[in-house]
């Protein structure tokens, strides 16, 4: 069953001059995670706001758990949880105050809202900070409390708008763990992100959006295949670049890309591991000892560039670069 | 119905909690009007020939009370703009609560804050010679009148806060409008010195009718008004009531509508 369906959503601003959503459609299967991936200004927040009943689209329709978002927003609000792009909490109040307040607003009685606040603080490792005002919290703690607030009534469908933007790597890892756990609990999740590797890690399927439209969808693997197969990459000493390039060309049958700055030679190959073995033999014969060698599948970064013709975001590039470096070992 | 009452009470409670968690805010909100009392009493008090029993402070206190509660508009506007800016309004709007709970909770919360402020100001006023002479019932009615005026002004603040969405903009906008309004009135000095046109404006100004009404309720002759002899200056209590009803009748529905549709 589809838990979220959006059809041809259009939302314009400034009398049509800005098209935040330009016929966006998407579907999320019950109990799965959809990663809505796109750069700044792509329309992610607008999509979430429409689905969470905060914004009325100019045209189009949407249902959440089978309920029409435009016709019965009150019903939708009872079964969704929303954690927006910025932690939306009362900064002057404590974590405890915030959670019990939201509990009461979800119409739990006083005792139940306190019990739930306790459970959630425990679950998100915030018990120690419970009695401190939110303004003393770190970015990661705020996001976790914000997420906790959206889980008070165990929503059927959860919307997380850029849950890790602005967090340091540790905060991001903690957030990922928390989200992983939630997903195991069976919630249907729509998650937006600018981080390509975040969608890869957290989402079952991905919808890439740009300028208010879905421009590609599929699993991370499907998207990667869409861009092309594997690439052979080797790194050698500077004085061996020329010789090694000739060998890679011989094996791949195409002209390799050479990045002399990082001494890396790469070329697309069709029969991955066979090519790898072949090139290793040739290098060995030529007495060239590569510093690094491997097959690389295209990253979602590559996917994004090939789909949109532009780079996603400076910040996400860094992260992806770091991750690829780690993967290459 | 019961549900919506409990919803708005939760929001009001949140504001009371804020007062407890950062008492500085309330302290400053109280010190400022108390300072006004002292400044006006001792700086202008000597220069202005009041001609009423008990001196200038009898005329001054209703003026300062009204000015202070008029600024409830500011408290509401700034508070809501800050909530907008932080995305809290969005979160409230994604909850299954009644559509008016957040704004009603806010206006009631700001009015409760006024209770504290008025008590403190009244005490400071008493210390510097303010002696309302109309008996407990009328004095109580006077304070009730002030709270009601603050409450109705608060609804304008809701609309402003939700429209400007930025704390600082709200702050500037409100001060630019409310300050002139409180000075183009009979709150601190007679309107007789103003050009005729301004006199009429000053006498129709709700701040003036409120001040005149409060002077009446606290038992002081309003010798600062009534120069242009307009209807509002002769029926200040009735006119003030009409203003309050109009304010709420106009701004409450518009503000709730705004809240329902507001988008950040
Ligand atoms: N209230 C608004 N007024 C005008 N333009 C807006 C408004 N909200 C969003 N937009 C525009 O719509 C586009 C999509 O915005 P948004 O959904 O916030 O993108 P994202 O969340 O992917 O960064 C952007 O170009 C943004 O500037
Ligand atoms: Mg966004």
Coordinates of C-alpha atoms and ligand atoms in Angstrom, one line a residue:
Chain A
X1 CA 0.0 0.0 0.0
X2 CA 1.2 3.5 -0.7
X3 CA 1.5 5.6 2.4
X4 CA 2.3 8.9 0.7
X5 CA 1.1 9.9 -2.8
X6 CA 1.7 13.3 -4.3
X7 CA 0.3 14.1 -7.7
X8 CA 1.4 17.0 -9.9
X9 CA 1.9 19.4 -7.1
X10 CA 2.4 23.0 -8.2
X11 CA 3.3 25.8 -5.9
X12 CA 4.4 29.2 -7.1
X13 CA 5.4 32.4 -5.3
X14 CA 5.6 36.0 -6.2
X15 CA 2.7 35.7 -8.6
X16 CA 4.1 32.9 -10.6
X17 CA 7.7 34.2 -10.8
X18 CA 9.1 31.6 -8.5
X19 CA 8.1 28.0 -9.1
X20 CA 8.8 26.2 -5.9
X21 CA 7.0 23.0 -7.1
X22 CA 6.5 22.4 -10.8
X23 CA 4.4 19.3 -11.1
X24 CA 6.0 17.2 -8.5
X25 CA 4.7 13.7 -8.1
X26 CA 6.0 11.0 -5.7
X27 CA 4.9 7.8 -3.9
X28 CA 6.1 6.1 -0.8
X29 CA 5.3 2.5 0.0
X30 CA 4.1 1.9 3.5
X31 CA 6.9 1.1 5.9
X32 CA 9.7 2.3 3.6
X33 CA 11.9 5.3 3.5
X34 CA 12.0 7.7 0.6
X35 CA 14.9 10.0 0.3
X36 CA 14.1 13.3 -1.4
X37 CA 17.4 14.4 -2.6
X38 CA 18.1 17.8 -4.1
X39 CA 20.2 21.0 -3.8
X40 CA 19.2 24.1 -1.9
X41 CA 16.1 25.6 -3.4
X42 CA 15.0 22.4 -5.2
X43 CA 11.6 22.4 -3.5
X44 CA 12.2 19.9 -0.7
X45 CA 10.9 22.0 2.1
X46 CA 7.9 23.1 0.0
X47 CA 7.0 19.4 -0.7
X48 CA 7.2 18.5 3.0
X49 CA 5.1 21.5 4.0
X50 CA 2.4 20.6 1.5
X51 CA 2.3 17.0 2.7
X52 CA 2.3 18.0 6.3
X53 CA -0.7 20.3 5.7
X54 CA 1.2 23.5 6.3
X55 CA 0.9 24.8 2.8
X56 CA -1.8 24.7 0.2
X57 CA -0.5 24.0 -3.3
X58 CA -1.8 26.0 -6.3
X59 CA -2.8 22.7 -7.9
X60 CA -2.3 19.0 -7.5
X61 CA -3.3 16.5 -4.9
X62 CA -1.8 14.5 -2.1
X63 CA -2.8 11.7 0.3
X64 CA -1.1 10.6 3.4
X65 CA -2.1 7.2 4.8
X66 CA -5.0 7.3 2.4
X67 CA -6.3 10.6 3.7
X68 CA -6.6 13.6 1.4
X69 CA -4.2 16.2 2.7
X70 CA -6.2 19.1 1.2
X71 CA -9.7 17.9 2.2
X72 CA -9.0 16.5 5.6
X73 CA -5.9 18.2 7.0
X74 CA -7.1 17.7 10.6
X75 CA -7.2 14.0 10.2
X76 CA -3.7 14.0 8.6
X77 CA -2.3 16.0 11.5
X78 CA -3.3 13.2 13.9
X79 CA -1.1 10.6 12.3
X80 CA 2.0 12.5 11.1
X81 CA 5.1 13.6 12.7
X82 CA 7.1 16.5 11.4
X83 CA 10.6 17.7 12.2
X84 CA 11.4 20.7 10.1
X85 CA 14.6 22.0 8.6
X86 CA 15.4 24.0 11.7
X87 CA 14.8 22.7 15.2
X88 CA 11.4 24.2 16.1
X89 CA 11.4 24.4 19.9
X90 CA 10.8 26.9 22.6
X91 CA 14.4 27.9 23.3
X92 CA 13.7 29.4 26.7
X93 CA 12.0 26.3 28.0
X94 CA 13.7 23.1 29.0
X95 CA 13.7 19.9 27.0
X96 CA 11.3 18.5 29.5
X97 CA 9.0 21.5 29.2
X98 CA 8.9 21.3 25.5
X99 CA 8.1 17.6 25.3
X100 CA 5.4 17.7 27.9
X101 CA 3.9 20.8 26.2
X102 CA 3.8 19.0 22.8
X103 CA 2.4 15.9 24.5
X104 CA -0.5 17.9 25.9
X105 CA -1.0 19.4 22.5
X106 CA -1.3 15.9 21.1
X107 CA -4.0 15.5 23.7
X108 CA -2.2 13.1 26.0
X109 CA -3.3 13.7 29.6
X110 CA -0.8 15.1 32.1
X111 CA 0.4 11.8 33.4
X112 CA 0.8 10.3 29.9
X113 CA 2.6 13.3 28.5
X114 CA 5.1 13.1 31.3
X115 CA 5.6 9.4 30.9
X116 CA 6.1 9.8 27.1
X117 CA 8.6 12.7 27.7
X118 CA 10.6 10.6 30.0
X119 CA 10.7 7.7 27.5
X120 CA 11.7 9.9 24.6
X121 CA 14.4 11.7 26.6
X122 CA 15.8 8.4 27.6
X123 CA 15.7 7.0 24.0
X124 CA 17.4 10.1 22.6
X125 CA 20.1 10.2 25.3
X126 CA 18.8 13.5 26.6
X127 CA 17.8 12.6 30.1
X128 CA 20.7 14.5 31.6
X129 CA 19.9 17.6 29.7
X130 CA 16.1 17.4 30.4
X131 CA 16.0 20.2 32.9
X132 CA 18.2 22.6 30.9
X133 CA 16.8 25.3 28.6
X134 CA 17.1 24.4 24.9
X135 CA 19.3 27.4 24.2
X136 CA 22.1 25.6 26.1
X137 CA 21.8 22.5 23.8
X138 CA 24.2 21.7 21.0
X139 CA 22.9 21.5 17.5
X140 CA 22.8 17.7 17.6
X141 CA 20.9 17.7 20.9
X142 CA 18.4 20.2 19.5
X143 CA 17.7 18.1 16.4
X144 CA 17.3 15.0 18.5
X145 CA 14.8 16.8 20.8
X146 CA 13.0 18.1 17.8
X147 CA 12.8 14.6 16.4
X148 CA 11.6 13.3 19.7
X149 CA 8.8 16.0 19.7
X150 CA 7.6 14.7 16.4
X151 CA 7.4 11.1 17.8
X152 CA 5.2 11.8 20.7
X153 CA 2.2 9.9 19.4
X154 CA 4.1 7.3 17.4
X155 CA 3.2 8.8 14.0
X156 CA 2.3 6.5 11.1
X157 CA 4.1 8.8 8.7
X158 CA 7.1 10.9 9.5
X159 CA 8.6 13.8 7.7
X160 CA 12.1 14.8 8.3
X161 CA 13.4 17.9 6.5
X162 CA 17.2 17.9 6.3
X163 CA 17.6 16.2 9.7
X164 CA 21.4 16.4 9.6
X165 CA 22.1 19.7 7.9
X166 CA 24.3 21.8 10.0
X167 CA 25.4 19.0 12.3
X168 CA 29.0 18.0 12.8
X169 CA 30.1 14.5 11.7
X170 CA 29.5 13.1 15.1
X171 CA 26.0 14.6 15.4
X172 CA 25.2 13.3 12.0
X173 CA 26.2 9.8 12.9
X174 CA 24.1 9.9 16.0
X175 CA 21.2 11.2 14.0
X176 CA 21.6 8.4 11.5
X177 CA 21.6 5.8 14.3
X178 CA 18.4 7.2 15.7
X179 CA 16.7 7.3 12.3
X180 CA 17.9 3.7 11.5
X181 CA 16.2 2.6 14.7
X182 CA 13.0 4.4 13.9
X183 CA 12.9 2.8 10.5
X184 CA 13.3 -0.6 12.0
X185 CA 10.2 0.2 14.0
X186 CA 8.2 0.3 10.8
X187 CA 7.4 4.0 10.3
X188 CA 6.9 5.3 6.8
X189 CA 9.5 8.1 6.4
X190 CA 10.0 10.8 3.9
X191 CA 13.4 12.3 4.4
X192 CA 14.9 15.2 2.6
X193 CA 18.6 15.8 2.2
X194 CA 21.2 17.5 0.3
X195 CA 23.7 14.9 1.3
X196 CA 24.0 12.3 -1.4
X197 CA 25.5 9.7 0.8
X198 CA 22.8 10.3 3.4
X199 CA 20.1 9.3 1.0
X200 CA 22.2 6.3 0.1
X201 CA 22.6 5.3 3.7
X202 CA 19.1 5.9 5.0
X203 CA 16.6 5.5 2.2
X204 CA 15.1 2.5 0.5
X205 CA 14.5 4.5 -2.6
X206 CA 15.4 8.0 -3.7
X207 CA 13.7 10.7 -5.7
X208 CA 16.1 13.3 -7.0
X209 CA 14.5 16.7 -7.3
X210 CA 15.6 19.9 -8.9
X211 CA 13.7 23.1 -9.7
X212 CA 10.4 21.6 -8.2
X213 CA 10.3 18.4 -10.2
X214 CA 11.4 14.8 -9.7
X215 CA 14.1 14.3 -12.2
X216 CA 15.0 10.7 -11.4
X217 CA 13.9 8.0 -9.1
X218 CA 14.9 4.5 -8.0
X219 CA 17.2 2.8 -5.5
X220 CA 20.6 4.1 -5.0
X221 CA 22.0 1.2 -7.1
X222 CA 19.5 1.9 -9.9
X223 CA 20.5 5.5 -10.0
X224 CA 24.1 4.7 -10.1
X225 CA 23.6 2.3 -13.0
X226 CA 21.7 5.0 -14.8
X227 CA 24.9 7.0 -14.9
X228 CA 27.1 4.2 -16.1
X229 CA 29.1 1.2 -14.9
X230 CA 32.2 0.9 -12.9
X231 CA 35.4 2.8 -13.2
X232 CA 38.9 1.6 -12.7
X233 CA 41.0 4.0 -10.7
X234 CA 44.7 3.8 -9.9
X235 CA 47.0 6.1 -8.1
X236 CA 50.7 6.0 -8.9
X237 CA 53.9 7.9 -8.2
X238 CA 54.3 11.1 -10.3
X239 CA 57.0 9.8 -12.6
X240 CA 55.0 6.7 -13.5
X241 CA 51.8 8.5 -14.5
X242 CA 52.6 8.4 -18.2
X243 CA 53.5 4.7 -18.3
X244 CA 50.5 3.7 -16.2
X245 CA 48.1 5.7 -18.3
X246 CA 49.1 3.8 -21.4
X247 CA 48.4 0.5 -19.7
X248 CA 45.0 1.6 -18.4
X249 CA 44.2 2.7 -21.9
X250 CA 45.2 -0.6 -23.3
X251 CA 42.9 -2.5 -20.9
X252 CA 39.9 -0.1 -20.9
X253 CA 40.0 0.7 -24.6
X254 CA 39.3 4.4 -23.9
X255 CA 41.4 7.4 -23.1
X256 CA 41.7 7.5 -19.3
X257 CA 41.0 10.7 -17.3
X258 CA 44.2 11.7 -15.5
X259 CA 44.2 14.0 -12.5
X260 CA 47.9 14.7 -12.1
X261 CA 47.3 16.7 -8.9
X262 CA 46.3 13.6 -7.0
X263 CA 48.1 11.3 -9.4
X264 CA 45.0 9.4 -10.2
X265 CA 44.2 7.7 -13.5
X266 CA 40.6 6.5 -14.1
X267 CA 38.7 5.0 -17.0
X268 CA 35.3 3.3 -17.4
X269 CA 35.5 -0.5 -17.7
X270 CA 32.9 -3.0 -18.7
X271 CA 34.1 -6.3 -17.1
X272 CA 35.2 -4.9 -13.8
X273 CA 37.3 -7.5 -11.9
X274 CA 38.8 -9.1 -15.0
X275 CA 40.1 -5.6 -16.1
X276 CA 41.4 -5.1 -12.6
X277 CA 43.4 -8.3 -12.7
X278 CA 44.6 -7.6 -16.2
X279 CA 45.8 -4.1 -15.3
X280 CA 47.5 -5.4 -12.1
X281 CA 49.5 -7.9 -14.2
X282 CA 50.6 -5.3 -16.7
X283 CA 51.6 -2.9 -14.0
X284 CA 53.6 -5.7 -12.3
X285 CA 55.4 -6.5 -15.5
X286 CA 56.2 -2.9 -16.0
X287 CA 57.5 -2.7 -12.4
X288 CA 55.0 -0.1 -11.5
X289 CA 53.7 -0.3 -8.0
X290 CA 50.4 1.5 -7.6
X291 CA 49.8 3.4 -4.4
X292 CA 46.1 2.6 -4.7
X293 CA 44.0 0.6 -7.1
X294 CA 40.4 -0.3 -7.2
X295 CA 37.0 -0.3 -8.9
X296 CA 34.7 2.5 -8.1
X297 CA 31.0 2.5 -8.6
X298 CA 29.6 6.0 -9.5
X299 CA 28.7 7.9 -6.4
X300 CA 25.4 9.7 -6.0
X301 CA 27.3 12.8 -6.6
X302 CA 28.1 11.6 -10.1
X303 CA 24.5 10.8 -10.5
X304 CA 23.5 14.3 -9.5
X305 CA 25.9 16.0 -11.8
X306 CA 24.9 13.8 -14.8
X307 CA 21.2 14.4 -14.1
X308 CA 21.2 18.1 -13.5
X309 CA 24.3 19.3 -15.1
X310 CA 25.4 21.0 -11.9
X311 CA 27.0 20.1 -8.6
X312 CA 24.6 19.6 -5.7
X313 CA 26.2 21.7 -3.0
X314 CA 29.7 22.6 -2.0
X315 CA 29.1 21.2 1.5
X316 CA 27.8 17.9 0.3
X317 CA 30.7 17.6 -2.1
X318 CA 33.1 17.7 0.8
X319 CA 31.3 15.0 2.6
X320 CA 31.0 12.8 -0.4
X321 CA 34.6 13.3 -1.3
X322 CA 35.6 12.3 2.2
X323 CA 33.5 9.2 2.0
X324 CA 34.9 8.1 -1.4
X325 CA 38.3 8.6 0.0
X326 CA 37.5 6.2 2.8
X327 CA 35.9 3.7 0.4
X328 CA 38.9 3.5 -1.8
X329 CA 41.0 2.5 1.2
Chain B
X1 CA -14.9 22.6 22.6
X2 CA -13.3 21.4 25.8
X3 CA -10.4 20.2 23.8
X4 CA -9.8 23.7 22.3
X5 CA -9.9 25.2 25.8
X6 CA -7.3 22.8 27.0
X7 CA -5.2 23.5 23.9
X8 CA -5.1 27.3 24.5
X9 CA -4.4 26.8 28.2
X10 CA -1.3 24.7 27.2
X11 CA -0.1 27.6 25.1
X12 CA -0.8 30.1 27.9
X13 CA 0.9 27.9 30.4
X14 CA 3.9 27.8 28.1
X15 CA 4.2 31.6 28.4
X16 CA 3.9 31.5 32.2
X17 CA 6.7 28.9 32.2
X18 CA 8.8 31.2 30.1
X19 CA 8.4 33.9 32.8
X20 CA 9.6 31.4 35.4
X21 CA 12.5 30.1 33.2
X22 CA 13.8 33.6 32.3
X23 CA 12.5 35.9 35.0
X24 CA 14.7 38.7 33.6
X25 CA 12.2 39.3 30.8
X26 CA 9.4 40.0 33.3
X27 CA 11.7 42.0 35.5
X28 CA 12.6 44.3 32.7
X29 CA 9.1 44.4 31.4
X30 CA 8.2 45.7 34.9
X31 CA 11.2 47.9 35.6
X32 CA 10.6 49.9 32.4
X33 CA 7.1 51.2 33.3
X34 CA 8.2 51.6 36.9
X35 CA 11.0 53.8 35.7
X36 CA 8.5 55.8 33.5
X37 CA 6.4 56.4 36.6
X38 CA 9.4 57.8 38.5
X39 CA 10.7 59.8 35.5
X40 CA 7.4 61.5 34.6
X41 CA 6.5 62.0 38.3
X42 CA 9.8 63.8 39.1
X43 CA 10.9 65.3 35.8
X44 CA 7.7 66.6 34.3
X45 CA 5.7 66.5 37.5
X46 CA 7.3 69.7 38.7
X47 CA 6.8 71.6 35.4
X48 CA 3.2 70.6 34.7
X49 CA 0.7 72.5 36.7
X50 CA -1.9 69.9 37.3
X51 CA -4.5 71.8 39.2
X52 CA -6.0 68.6 40.6
X53 CA -6.0 67.4 44.2
X54 CA -3.0 65.2 44.9
X55 CA -1.0 66.7 42.0
X56 CA 0.2 65.6 38.6
X57 CA 0.7 62.0 39.7
X58 CA -3.0 61.4 39.9
X59 CA -3.3 62.3 36.2
X60 CA -0.1 60.6 35.3
X61 CA -0.8 57.1 36.6
X62 CA -3.8 56.4 34.3
X63 CA -1.7 57.7 31.4
X64 CA 1.2 55.4 32.1
X65 CA -1.1 52.5 32.8
X66 CA -2.7 52.9 29.4
X67 CA 0.6 53.4 27.6
X68 CA 1.9 50.2 29.2
X69 CA -1.1 48.1 28.3
X70 CA -1.1 49.5 24.8
X71 CA 2.3 48.1 24.4
X72 CA 0.9 44.6 24.9
X73 CA 0.5 44.9 21.2
X74 CA 4.3 44.9 21.0
X75 CA 4.8 41.9 23.4
X76 CA 2.4 39.9 21.3
X77 CA 3.8 40.9 17.9
X78 CA 7.4 40.3 18.9
X79 CA 6.6 37.0 20.7
X80 CA 4.7 35.6 17.7
X81 CA 7.2 36.9 15.2
X82 CA 9.9 35.1 17.1
X83 CA 7.9 31.9 17.1
X84 CA 7.4 32.3 13.4
X85 CA 11.1 32.9 12.8
X86 CA 12.0 29.8 14.8
X87 CA 9.5 27.6 13.0
X88 CA 7.5 27.0 16.2
X89 CA 4.3 28.3 14.5
X90 CA 4.8 25.7 11.8
X91 CA 5.2 23.0 14.3
X92 CA 2.0 24.1 16.2
X93 CA 0.2 24.2 12.8
X94 CA 1.2 20.6 12.1
X95 CA -0.4 19.5 15.4
X96 CA -4.0 18.3 15.7
X97 CA -5.0 21.4 17.8
X98 CA -7.8 23.9 17.3
X99 CA -6.9 26.6 14.8
X100 CA -7.3 29.4 17.2
X101 CA -5.5 27.9 20.2
X102 CA -2.1 29.3 19.6
X103 CA -3.2 32.9 19.1
X104 CA -5.7 32.9 21.9
X105 CA -3.2 31.3 24.2
X106 CA -0.8 34.0 23.3
X107 CA -3.2 36.9 23.9
X108 CA -4.3 35.5 27.2
X109 CA -0.7 34.9 28.2
X110 CA 0.3 38.4 27.4
X111 CA -2.7 39.7 29.4
X112 CA -1.6 37.6 32.4
X113 CA 1.8 39.2 32.1
X114 CA 0.0 42.6 32.3
X115 CA -1.5 41.6 35.6
X116 CA 1.9 41.4 37.1
X117 CA 3.1 44.6 35.5
X118 CA 0.1 46.6 36.6
X119 CA 0.4 45.4 40.2
X120 CA 4.0 46.5 40.3
X121 CA 3.3 49.8 38.7
X122 CA 0.4 50.5 40.9
X123 CA 2.6 49.9 44.0
X124 CA 5.3 52.1 42.6
X125 CA 2.7 54.8 41.9
X126 CA 1.3 54.5 45.4
X127 CA 4.8 55.0 46.8
X128 CA 5.2 58.3 44.9
X129 CA 1.8 59.6 45.9
X130 CA -0.9 58.1 43.6
X131 CA -4.1 57.8 45.6
X132 CA -7.1 56.6 43.6
X133 CA -10.1 58.0 45.4
X134 CA -13.1 56.2 43.9
X135 CA -13.4 53.2 46.2
X136 CA -12.4 49.5 45.7
X137 CA -15.1 48.6 43.2
X138 CA -14.3 51.3 40.7
X139 CA -10.6 50.9 41.2
X140 CA -10.9 47.2 40.4
X141 CA -13.1 48.0 37.4
X142 CA -10.4 50.5 36.3
X143 CA -7.8 47.7 36.3
X144 CA -10.1 45.4 34.6
X145 CA -10.6 48.0 31.9
X146 CA -6.9 48.3 31.5
X147 CA -6.5 44.5 31.1
X148 CA -9.3 44.4 28.6
X149 CA -7.7 47.2 26.6
X150 CA -4.4 45.4 26.6
X151 CA -6.1 42.2 25.5
X152 CA -7.8 43.9 22.6
X153 CA -4.6 45.6 21.5
X154 CA -2.9 42.2 21.7
X155 CA -5.0 41.1 18.7
X156 CA -3.5 43.7 16.5
X157 CA -0.1 42.4 17.7
X158 CA -1.1 38.9 16.5
X159 CA -1.7 40.1 13.0
X160 CA 1.5 42.1 13.0
X161 CA 3.6 39.3 14.4
X162 CA 2.3 36.8 11.9
X163 CA 2.7 39.2 9.0
X164 CA 6.2 40.5 9.5
X165 CA 7.7 37.1 10.7
X166 CA 10.8 38.8 12.1
X167 CA 11.3 39.7 15.6
X168 CA 13.3 42.9 14.9
X169 CA 11.0 44.2 12.2
X170 CA 8.0 43.6 14.5
X171 CA 9.8 45.5 17.3
X172 CA 10.5 48.5 15.1
X173 CA 7.2 48.6 13.4
X174 CA 5.3 48.5 16.7
X175 CA 7.3 51.1 18.4
X176 CA 7.0 53.4 15.5
X177 CA 3.2 53.3 15.7
X178 CA 2.4 52.8 19.3
X179 CA 4.7 55.5 20.7
X180 CA 3.2 58.4 18.6
X181 CA -0.2 57.1 19.5
X182 CA 0.4 57.3 23.2
X183 CA 1.9 60.8 22.9
X184 CA -0.7 62.2 20.6
X185 CA -3.1 61.8 23.5
X186 CA -4.1 63.2 26.8
X187 CA -1.9 60.7 28.6
X188 CA 0.8 63.0 29.8
X189 CA -0.1 66.5 29.0
X190 CA -3.2 68.5 28.1
X191 CA -4.3 68.4 24.5
X192 CA -5.0 72.1 24.5
X193 CA -1.5 73.0 23.3
X194 CA -2.0 71.0 20.1
X195 CA -3.1 72.4 16.8
X196 CA -6.9 72.0 16.4
X197 CA -6.7 69.1 14.0
X198 CA -4.4 67.2 16.3
X199 CA -6.7 67.9 19.2
X200 CA -9.6 66.2 17.4
X201 CA -7.3 63.3 16.5
X202 CA -6.1 63.1 20.1
X203 CA -9.6 63.0 21.5
X204 CA -10.7 60.3 19.1
X205 CA -7.5 58.4 19.8
X206 CA -8.4 55.2 21.8
X207 CA -5.5 55.9 24.1
X208 CA -7.1 59.2 25.1
X209 CA -10.5 57.7 25.7
X210 CA -8.9 54.9 27.7
X211 CA -6.9 57.4 29.8
X212 CA -10.0 59.5 30.3
X213 CA -12.0 56.5 31.3
X214 CA -9.4 55.3 33.7
X215 CA -9.1 58.8 35.3
X216 CA -12.8 58.7 35.8
X217 CA -12.7 55.2 37.3
X218 CA -9.8 56.0 39.6
X219 CA -11.6 59.2 40.7
X220 CA -9.6 62.0 39.1
X221 CA -11.0 64.8 37.1
X222 CA -9.7 64.6 33.6
X223 CA -8.5 68.1 33.1
X224 CA -6.1 67.0 30.2
X225 CA -8.9 66.3 27.8
X226 CA -12.2 67.6 26.5
X227 CA -10.8 70.8 25.0
X228 CA -12.3 70.1 21.5
X229 CA -15.4 68.9 23.2
X230 CA -15.8 65.9 21.0
X231 CA -18.3 63.0 21.8
X232 CA -15.5 60.5 22.7
X233 CA -14.0 62.9 25.2
X234 CA -17.4 63.3 26.9
X235 CA -18.2 59.6 27.0
X236 CA -14.8 58.0 27.4
X237 CA -15.9 54.8 29.1
X238 CA -18.5 54.0 26.5
X239 CA -16.2 55.0 23.6
X240 CA -13.4 52.9 25.0
X241 CA -15.7 49.9 25.3
X242 CA -16.7 50.4 21.7
X243 CA -13.1 50.6 20.6
X244 CA -12.2 47.4 22.5
X245 CA -15.1 45.5 21.0
X246 CA -14.3 46.8 17.5
X247 CA -10.6 45.9 17.9
X248 CA -11.4 42.3 18.9
X249 CA -14.3 41.9 16.4
X250 CA -12.0 43.1 13.6
X251 CA -8.6 41.7 14.4
X252 CA -9.4 38.4 16.1
X253 CA -11.0 36.8 13.0
X254 CA -8.4 38.3 10.6
X255 CA -5.6 37.1 12.8
X256 CA -7.0 33.6 13.2
X257 CA -7.4 33.4 9.4
X258 CA -3.9 34.7 9.0
X259 CA -2.6 32.0 11.4
X260 CA -4.4 29.2 9.4
X261 CA -2.8 30.4 6.2
X262 CA 0.4 31.7 7.3
X263 CA 3.4 30.3 5.5
X264 CA 6.9 30.9 6.4
Ligands
LIG1 N1 7.6 31.9 1.0 C1 8.3 32.0 -0.2 N2 8.3 33.0 -1.0 C2 9.0 33.1 -2.1 N3 9.7 32.1 -2.6 C3 9.8 30.9 -1.8 C4 9.0 30.8 -0.6 N4 9.3 29.6 -0.1 C5 10.1 29.0 -1.0 N5 10.4 29.8 -2.0 C6 11.2 29.4 -3.2 O1 10.8 28.2 -3.6 C7 12.0 27.4 -4.0 C8 12.0 26.1 -3.3 O2 12.2 26.3 -1.9 P1 12.4 25.2 -0.8 O3 11.2 24.2 -1.0 O4 12.6 25.8 0.5 O5 13.7 24.5 -1.3 P2 14.6 23.5 -0.5 O6 14.0 23.1 0.8 O7 14.8 22.3 -1.4 O8 15.9 24.2 -0.3 C9 13.2 28.3 -3.8 O9 13.5 28.9 -4.9 C10 12.7 29.3 -2.8 O10 13.4 30.5 -2.9
LIG2 MG1 14.6 23.3 2.7

